Amino acid sequence: MQKVIYKLVKGLKLQYKAIPIGNEASRSLYVSSYLVAASNLLKNRFTISPEKTISGPNRHGTLDYALVTSTSFNVFGAVEVKATDYLQDIAQNTVQCESILTNRRKPVFKIITDSEKWGFLKCFSDDNGNPIFQLSKQLVLFMEMTIWKIGQGKLLKHLYS
């Protein structure tokens, strides 16, 4: 894990110098670095599918990133990158989770982030097939390089578990 964190931090430092964190597109570039690191930690048991279209009974739309199992090719996770406060779009994210859940019937995980603040939403069905949502406590990463490495490790551990 330390090797992956080292490579992640090294790459993020280069990005930080070249790409200002200002809009959703630039933040998305940072997020993809974290997702690639998490995929490597999990020995590539999932692939990252940018701009994946999903559909369900209540919604049809595009995810910023879908996390897809390498064996069954099912979407088990979704990532939404926001330029500002990610919690403002929590309703949209619950509907996206529900759409994936109806097609999968296993727990679905949603990551909502602006690349610095990360929220994790778990969606699963109760015995009657009704969706249940659990939102984690917000994880905050600060972009100051002195404490970045610690934050990256915490995030990767969260993504890894």
CSV table of C-alpha atoms in Angstrom, one decimal:
chain,number,residue,atom,x,y,z
A,1,MET,CA,0.0,0.0,0.0
A,2,GLN,CA,2.8,2.4,0.8
A,3,LYS,CA,4.2,2.0,-2.7
A,4,VAL,CA,0.8,2.9,-4.2
A,5,ILE,CA,0.5,5.9,-1.9
A,6,TYR,CA,4.0,7.1,-2.9
A,7,LYS,CA,3.2,6.9,-6.6
A,8,LEU,CA,-0.2,8.6,-6.1
A,9,VAL,CA,1.3,11.5,-4.1
A,10,LYS,CA,4.1,11.9,-6.6
A,11,GLY,CA,1.6,12.0,-9.5
A,12,LEU,CA,-0.7,14.4,-7.7
A,13,LYS,CA,2.1,16.8,-6.9
A,14,LEU,CA,2.9,17.0,-10.6
A,15,GLN,CA,-0.8,17.5,-11.4
A,16,TYR,CA,-1.1,20.2,-8.7
A,17,LYS,CA,1.7,22.2,-10.3
A,18,ALA,CA,0.2,22.0,-13.8
A,19,ILE,CA,-3.6,21.8,-13.3
A,20,PRO,CA,-5.4,24.4,-11.1
A,21,ILE,CA,-8.3,23.0,-9.1
A,22,GLY,CA,-11.0,25.2,-10.3
A,23,ASN,CA,-13.8,23.5,-12.3
A,24,GLU,CA,-15.4,20.1,-12.5
A,25,ALA,CA,-13.2,18.9,-15.3
A,26,SER,CA,-9.9,19.6,-13.5
A,27,ARG,CA,-11.2,18.1,-10.3
A,28,SER,CA,-12.2,15.0,-12.2
A,29,LEU,CA,-8.6,14.5,-13.3
A,30,TYR,CA,-7.5,14.4,-9.6
A,31,VAL,CA,-10.3,11.9,-8.8
A,32,SER,CA,-9.3,9.6,-11.6
A,33,SER,CA,-5.8,9.4,-10.0
A,34,TYR,CA,-7.4,8.1,-6.7
A,35,LEU,CA,-9.6,5.6,-8.5
A,36,VAL,CA,-6.6,4.2,-10.5
A,37,ALA,CA,-4.6,3.8,-7.2
A,38,ALA,CA,-7.6,2.1,-5.5
A,39,SER,CA,-7.9,-0.3,-8.5
A,40,ASN,CA,-4.2,-1.1,-8.3
A,41,LEU,CA,-4.6,-1.8,-4.5
A,42,LEU,CA,-7.4,-4.2,-5.3
A,43,LYS,CA,-5.3,-5.9,-7.9
A,44,ASN,CA,-7.5,-4.6,-10.8
A,45,ARG,CA,-10.6,-6.4,-9.6
A,46,PHE,CA,-12.6,-3.5,-11.1
A,47,THR,CA,-12.2,-1.2,-14.0
A,48,ILE,CA,-13.1,2.5,-14.2
A,49,SER,CA,-15.6,3.4,-16.9
A,50,PRO,CA,-15.8,7.2,-17.5
A,51,GLU,CA,-19.1,8.7,-18.6
A,52,LYS,CA,-21.0,5.5,-18.2
A,53,THR,CA,-24.7,5.7,-19.0
A,54,ILE,CA,-27.1,4.0,-16.5
A,55,SER,CA,-30.8,3.5,-16.5
A,56,GLY,CA,-33.4,2.4,-14.0
A,57,PRO,CA,-37.1,2.9,-13.2
A,58,ASN,CA,-36.6,6.5,-12.0
A,59,ARG,CA,-33.7,7.8,-14.0
A,60,HIS,CA,-31.6,7.6,-17.1
A,61,GLY,CA,-28.3,9.4,-17.1
A,62,THR,CA,-24.5,9.5,-17.2
A,63,LEU,CA,-22.2,8.9,-14.3
A,64,ASP,CA,-18.8,10.7,-14.2
A,65,TYR,CA,-17.2,7.3,-13.4
A,66,ALA,CA,-18.6,3.8,-13.0
A,67,LEU,CA,-16.7,1.2,-11.1
A,68,VAL,CA,-17.3,-2.1,-12.9
A,69,THR,CA,-16.3,-5.6,-11.7
A,70,SER,CA,-13.6,-7.2,-13.9
A,71,THR,CA,-15.3,-10.6,-13.8
A,72,SER,CA,-19.0,-10.0,-14.2
A,73,PHE,CA,-18.9,-6.5,-15.8
A,74,ASN,CA,-21.6,-5.3,-13.4
A,75,VAL,CA,-21.6,-1.7,-12.1
A,76,PHE,CA,-21.1,-1.9,-8.3
A,77,GLY,CA,-20.0,1.7,-7.7
A,78,ALA,CA,-20.5,5.2,-9.1
A,79,VAL,CA,-18.5,8.3,-8.8
A,80,GLU,CA,-19.9,11.8,-9.1
A,81,VAL,CA,-17.5,14.8,-9.3
A,82,LYS,CA,-18.8,18.2,-8.4
A,83,ALA,CA,-17.1,21.6,-8.7
A,84,THR,CA,-18.5,22.8,-5.5
A,85,ASP,CA,-20.4,21.5,-2.5
A,86,TYR,CA,-21.2,17.9,-3.3
A,87,LEU,CA,-23.9,17.5,-0.7
A,88,GLN,CA,-26.2,19.8,-2.7
A,89,ASP,CA,-26.8,17.0,-5.2
A,90,ILE,CA,-27.4,14.2,-2.7
A,91,ALA,CA,-30.9,13.6,-4.1
A,92,GLN,CA,-29.5,13.0,-7.6
A,93,ASN,CA,-27.0,10.6,-6.2
A,94,THR,CA,-29.5,8.5,-4.3
A,95,VAL,CA,-31.6,8.2,-7.5
A,96,GLN,CA,-28.5,7.1,-9.4
A,97,CYS,CA,-27.7,4.5,-6.7
A,98,GLU,CA,-31.3,3.2,-6.8
A,99,SER,CA,-31.1,2.9,-10.6
A,100,ILE,CA,-27.9,0.7,-10.4
A,101,LEU,CA,-29.4,-1.3,-7.5
A,102,THR,CA,-32.5,-2.2,-9.5
A,103,ASN,CA,-30.2,-3.7,-12.2
A,104,ARG,CA,-27.8,-5.4,-9.8
A,105,ARG,CA,-29.7,-6.5,-6.5
A,106,LYS,CA,-26.4,-6.3,-4.5
A,107,PRO,CA,-25.2,-3.3,-2.5
A,108,VAL,CA,-24.1,-0.3,-4.5
A,109,PHE,CA,-21.5,2.2,-3.4
A,110,LYS,CA,-21.6,5.9,-4.5
A,111,ILE,CA,-18.7,8.3,-4.1
A,112,ILE,CA,-19.6,12.0,-4.2
A,113,THR,CA,-16.6,14.3,-4.3
A,114,ASP,CA,-15.1,17.7,-5.3
A,115,SER,CA,-11.6,16.0,-5.1
A,116,GLU,CA,-11.0,17.5,-1.6
A,117,LYS,CA,-14.2,16.5,0.3
A,118,TRP,CA,-15.4,12.9,-0.2
A,119,GLY,CA,-18.7,11.4,0.8
A,120,PHE,CA,-19.5,7.7,0.5
A,121,LEU,CA,-23.1,6.5,0.1
A,122,LYS,CA,-24.1,2.9,0.4
A,123,CYS,CA,-27.4,1.7,-1.1
A,124,PHE,CA,-28.9,-1.8,-0.5
A,125,SER,CA,-32.3,-3.4,-0.5
A,126,ASP,CA,-34.3,-4.4,2.5
A,127,ASP,CA,-36.2,-7.7,2.6
A,128,ASN,CA,-39.1,-6.1,0.7
A,129,GLY,CA,-36.9,-4.7,-2.1
A,130,ASN,CA,-37.0,-1.1,-0.8
A,131,PRO,CA,-33.8,0.9,-1.1
A,132,ILE,CA,-31.9,1.8,2.1
A,133,PHE,CA,-29.3,4.6,2.0
A,134,GLN,CA,-26.3,5.1,4.4
A,135,LEU,CA,-24.2,8.2,4.0
A,136,SER,CA,-20.8,8.1,5.6
A,137,LYS,CA,-19.1,10.9,7.5
A,138,GLN,CA,-17.4,13.3,5.2
A,139,LEU,CA,-13.6,12.7,4.6
A,140,VAL,CA,-11.7,15.9,3.9
A,141,LEU,CA,-8.3,16.1,2.1
A,142,PHE,CA,-6.4,19.3,2.2
A,143,MET,CA,-4.3,20.1,-0.8
A,144,GLU,CA,-1.3,21.4,1.2
A,145,MET,CA,1.5,19.1,0.4
A,146,THR,CA,2.8,18.8,4.0
A,147,ILE,CA,-0.3,16.8,5.1
A,148,TRP,CA,-1.3,15.4,1.7
A,149,LYS,CA,0.3,12.0,2.1
A,150,ILE,CA,-1.6,11.3,5.3
A,151,GLY,CA,-4.9,12.2,3.7
A,152,GLN,CA,-4.3,10.1,0.6
A,153,GLY,CA,-3.6,7.1,2.8
A,154,LYS,CA,-6.8,7.6,4.7
A,155,LEU,CA,-8.8,7.9,1.5
A,156,LEU,CA,-7.2,4.9,-0.1
A,157,LYS,CA,-7.9,2.8,3.0
A,158,HIS,CA,-11.6,3.9,2.8
A,159,LEU,CA,-11.7,3.0,-0.9
A,160,TYR,CA,-9.9,-0.2,-0.3
A,161,SER,CA,-12.2,-1.5,2.4
